[in-house]
């Protein structure tokens, strides 16, 4: 009697075959996997993202048990592929399917543990799902000790920004102004920049209140799309403590 092999097992074998040791070595450095770094202990097979995206169509019918197996993998690319499949299922699904994807994501949040995993999934599976619902969950994530949960909170708002709804982005950005993590500074600055692309006046009002006390990286990302005279103005503002703003 032949043994039935799960789609997840087939997928993991395919990933092993596609791995490139040189790419893996580069990824280990790029995603800061050394001791004390943000991606400490993460393991890479060495597969480019476009290759993973091509696999999504082949494995898009994976069920929750298959996706859970991918999410449990120590291999970064397996988790990323699982999330890309989940995003695909969310985008193609009706409301019950979208809810299932969102609930699955929340159950496996601890496995969404690097910035590319967050950025490729949070806007769709969290942000889009919460656009017409209570956003309290985002503020819960923003209070987490986990860097990745805090990043999910702010990056998820990209889906709302795309609908000209940035109230949550601004509220979370204000909460995260003094976050100690550089990756959060970049994420918040990026979302503020996206707001500014759609309404420069909204971003300008936020910066007038907060630019003087923002971490420099956050400010640099936020003003990146502005004309040079405006960027210079914000860069040269006298620095203030949060209590002074």
Coordinates of C-alpha atoms in Angstrom, one line a residue:
X1 CA 0.0 0.0 0.0
X2 CA 1.5 3.3 -1.1
X3 CA 2.0 6.0 1.5
X4 CA 0.1 9.3 1.0
X5 CA 2.4 12.2 1.0
X6 CA 1.0 15.6 2.1
X7 CA 1.2 18.6 -0.1
X8 CA 3.3 20.3 2.6
X9 CA 5.8 17.4 2.5
X10 CA 6.0 17.7 -1.3
X11 CA 6.4 21.4 -1.0
X12 CA 9.3 21.1 1.6
X13 CA 11.1 18.6 -0.7
X14 CA 10.7 21.1 -3.6
X15 CA 12.2 23.8 -1.5
X16 CA 15.1 21.7 -0.5
X17 CA 15.8 21.0 -4.2
X18 CA 15.6 24.7 -5.1
X19 CA 17.9 25.9 -2.4
X20 CA 21.2 27.6 -3.3
X21 CA 24.0 27.6 -0.6
X22 CA 25.5 30.8 -1.9
X23 CA 22.1 32.7 -1.7
X24 CA 21.5 31.1 1.7
X25 CA 24.8 32.4 3.0
X26 CA 24.0 35.9 1.8
X27 CA 20.5 35.7 3.3
X28 CA 21.9 34.7 6.7
X29 CA 23.9 37.9 6.7
X30 CA 21.2 40.2 5.1
X31 CA 18.5 39.1 7.6
X32 CA 20.8 39.5 10.6
X33 CA 20.8 35.9 11.9
X34 CA 23.8 36.2 14.1
X35 CA 23.9 36.0 18.0
X36 CA 22.0 39.0 19.4
X37 CA 20.7 40.2 16.0
X38 CA 17.0 40.5 15.2
X39 CA 16.9 37.3 13.1
X40 CA 19.0 35.3 15.5
X41 CA 18.9 31.6 14.6
X42 CA 16.8 31.9 11.5
X43 CA 17.7 29.3 8.8
X44 CA 17.7 29.8 5.0
X45 CA 17.7 27.4 2.1
X46 CA 18.7 30.2 -0.4
X47 CA 15.6 30.7 -2.6
X48 CA 14.7 34.0 -4.2
X49 CA 11.3 35.5 -3.6
X50 CA 10.2 35.4 -7.3
X51 CA 10.8 31.6 -7.3
X52 CA 8.6 31.3 -4.2
X53 CA 5.9 33.3 -5.8
X54 CA 5.8 31.0 -8.7
X55 CA 5.3 28.1 -6.4
X56 CA 2.2 29.7 -4.9
X57 CA 0.0 28.7 -7.9
X58 CA 1.1 25.1 -7.6
X59 CA 0.4 24.8 -3.9
X60 CA -2.5 27.3 -3.5
X61 CA -4.9 24.6 -2.5
X62 CA -2.9 23.6 0.6
X63 CA -5.3 23.2 3.6
X64 CA -4.7 24.5 7.1
X65 CA -2.8 21.4 8.2
X66 CA -0.4 21.9 5.3
X67 CA 0.0 25.6 6.0
X68 CA 0.6 24.9 9.6
X69 CA 3.4 22.5 8.7
X70 CA 5.0 25.1 6.5
X71 CA 4.7 27.7 9.3
X72 CA 6.3 25.3 11.8
X73 CA 9.4 24.8 9.6
X74 CA 12.7 26.2 10.7
X75 CA 13.4 27.2 7.1
X76 CA 12.6 30.9 6.5
X77 CA 11.5 30.3 2.9
X78 CA 9.0 27.6 4.0
X79 CA 7.3 30.1 6.3
X80 CA 7.4 32.8 3.7
X81 CA 5.8 30.4 1.1
X82 CA 3.1 29.5 3.6
X83 CA 2.3 33.1 4.1
X84 CA 2.3 33.9 0.4
X85 CA -0.1 31.0 -0.1
X86 CA -2.3 32.3 2.7
X87 CA -2.3 35.8 1.1
X88 CA -3.3 34.2 -2.2
X89 CA -6.2 32.3 -0.5
X90 CA -7.3 35.4 1.3
X91 CA -7.4 37.5 -1.9
X92 CA -9.3 34.9 -3.9
X93 CA -11.7 34.0 -1.1
X94 CA -15.1 35.2 -0.1
X95 CA -15.8 36.6 3.3
X96 CA -15.8 33.2 5.2
X97 CA -12.5 32.3 3.6
X98 CA -11.0 35.7 4.5
X99 CA -12.0 35.2 8.1
X100 CA -10.5 31.8 8.1
X101 CA -7.2 33.1 6.8
X102 CA -7.2 35.9 9.4
X103 CA -7.8 33.6 12.3
X104 CA -5.2 31.1 11.0
X105 CA -2.7 34.0 10.8
X106 CA -3.4 35.1 14.4
X107 CA -2.9 31.5 15.6
X108 CA 0.5 31.4 14.0
X109 CA 1.7 34.9 14.7
X110 CA 4.8 33.7 16.5
X111 CA 6.1 32.2 13.2
X112 CA 5.8 35.6 11.4
X113 CA 9.2 36.5 12.8
X114 CA 11.1 38.6 10.3
X115 CA 10.5 41.8 8.5
X116 CA 9.9 40.3 5.1
X117 CA 7.4 37.8 6.5
X118 CA 5.5 40.7 8.2
X119 CA 5.6 43.0 5.1
X120 CA 4.4 40.3 2.7
X121 CA 1.4 39.3 4.7
X122 CA 0.2 41.9 7.3
X123 CA -1.3 44.5 4.9
X124 CA -3.6 41.9 3.4
X125 CA -4.4 39.4 6.1
X126 CA -4.5 41.8 9.0
X127 CA -4.9 45.3 7.5
X128 CA -7.5 44.6 4.8
X129 CA -9.5 42.3 7.1
X130 CA -9.7 45.0 9.8
X131 CA -10.5 47.9 7.4
X132 CA -14.3 47.6 8.1
X133 CA -13.9 46.2 11.7
X134 CA -12.6 47.3 15.0
X135 CA -8.9 48.2 14.9
X136 CA -8.4 47.5 18.6
X137 CA -6.3 44.4 17.7
X138 CA -3.7 46.7 16.1
X139 CA -3.2 48.6 19.3
X140 CA -2.9 45.4 21.2
X141 CA -0.1 44.3 18.9
X142 CA 1.6 47.7 19.2
X143 CA 1.9 47.2 22.9
X144 CA 3.6 43.8 22.5
X145 CA 7.1 43.1 23.6
X146 CA 7.6 41.4 20.3
X147 CA 9.3 43.6 17.6
X148 CA 7.4 41.6 14.9
X149 CA 4.0 42.1 16.4
X150 CA 4.6 45.8 16.7
X151 CA 5.8 45.9 13.1
X152 CA 2.6 43.9 12.1
X153 CA 0.5 46.6 13.8
X154 CA 1.9 49.5 11.8
X155 CA 2.5 47.7 8.5
X156 CA -1.0 46.4 8.5
X157 CA -2.3 50.0 8.1
X158 CA -0.9 50.1 4.6
X159 CA -4.2 48.5 3.4
X160 CA -6.1 51.4 5.1
X161 CA -3.8 54.1 3.7
X162 CA -4.5 52.7 0.2
X163 CA -8.2 53.5 0.9
X164 CA -7.3 57.1 2.1
X165 CA -7.9 56.1 5.7
X166 CA -4.8 57.0 7.8
X167 CA -6.3 57.6 11.3
X168 CA -4.9 54.3 12.6
X169 CA -1.5 54.9 11.0
X170 CA -1.1 58.3 12.7
X171 CA -2.4 57.0 16.0
X172 CA 0.0 54.0 16.0
X173 CA 2.9 56.1 14.7
X174 CA 2.4 58.4 17.7
X175 CA 2.4 55.5 20.1
X176 CA 5.6 54.0 18.5
X177 CA 7.5 57.3 18.2
X178 CA 9.9 56.3 21.0
X179 CA 10.1 52.6 20.2
X180 CA 13.7 51.4 20.7
X181 CA 13.9 49.2 17.6
X182 CA 15.4 50.5 14.4
X183 CA 13.2 48.2 12.3
X184 CA 10.2 49.9 13.8
X185 CA 11.6 53.4 13.1
X186 CA 11.9 52.3 9.4
X187 CA 8.4 50.8 9.4
X188 CA 6.7 53.9 11.0
X189 CA 8.6 56.2 8.7
X190 CA 7.6 54.2 5.7
X191 CA 3.9 54.3 6.6
X192 CA 4.1 58.0 7.2
X193 CA 5.7 58.5 3.8
X194 CA 2.8 56.6 2.2
X195 CA 0.4 58.9 4.0
X196 CA 2.3 61.9 2.7
X197 CA 2.1 60.6 -0.9
X198 CA -1.7 60.7 -0.7
X199 CA -2.1 63.9 1.5
X200 CA 1.0 66.0 2.0
X201 CA -0.8 68.3 4.4
X202 CA -1.7 65.4 6.8
X203 CA 2.0 64.4 6.9
X204 CA 3.1 68.0 7.4
X205 CA 0.8 68.5 10.3
X206 CA 2.1 65.3 11.9
X207 CA 5.7 66.3 11.4
X208 CA 5.2 69.8 12.8
X209 CA 4.1 68.1 16.0
X210 CA 6.6 65.3 16.2
X211 CA 9.5 65.7 13.8
X212 CA 11.7 67.3 16.4
X213 CA 11.6 64.3 18.7
X214 CA 11.4 61.5 16.1
X215 CA 14.2 59.0 15.8
X216 CA 16.4 60.2 12.9
X217 CA 15.8 57.0 10.8
X218 CA 12.0 57.4 11.2
X219 CA 12.2 61.0 10.1
X220 CA 14.5 60.2 7.1
X221 CA 12.0 57.6 5.9
X222 CA 9.0 59.8 6.4
X223 CA 10.3 62.8 4.4
X224 CA 12.0 60.8 1.7
X225 CA 9.5 61.8 -1.0
X226 CA 9.4 65.5 -0.1
X227 CA 11.1 68.2 -2.1
X228 CA 14.7 68.8 -0.8
X229 CA 13.9 72.2 0.8
X230 CA 11.2 70.5 2.9
X231 CA 13.5 67.6 3.8
X232 CA 16.1 70.1 4.9
X233 CA 13.7 72.0 7.0
X234 CA 12.7 69.0 9.0
X235 CA 16.2 67.6 9.3
X236 CA 17.4 70.9 10.7
X237 CA 14.7 71.4 13.3
X238 CA 16.2 71.7 16.8
X239 CA 15.9 68.4 18.6
X240 CA 13.3 68.2 21.5
X241 CA 12.4 65.5 24.1
X242 CA 9.0 63.9 23.7
X243 CA 7.8 65.9 26.8
X244 CA 8.6 69.2 25.0
X245 CA 6.5 68.5 21.9

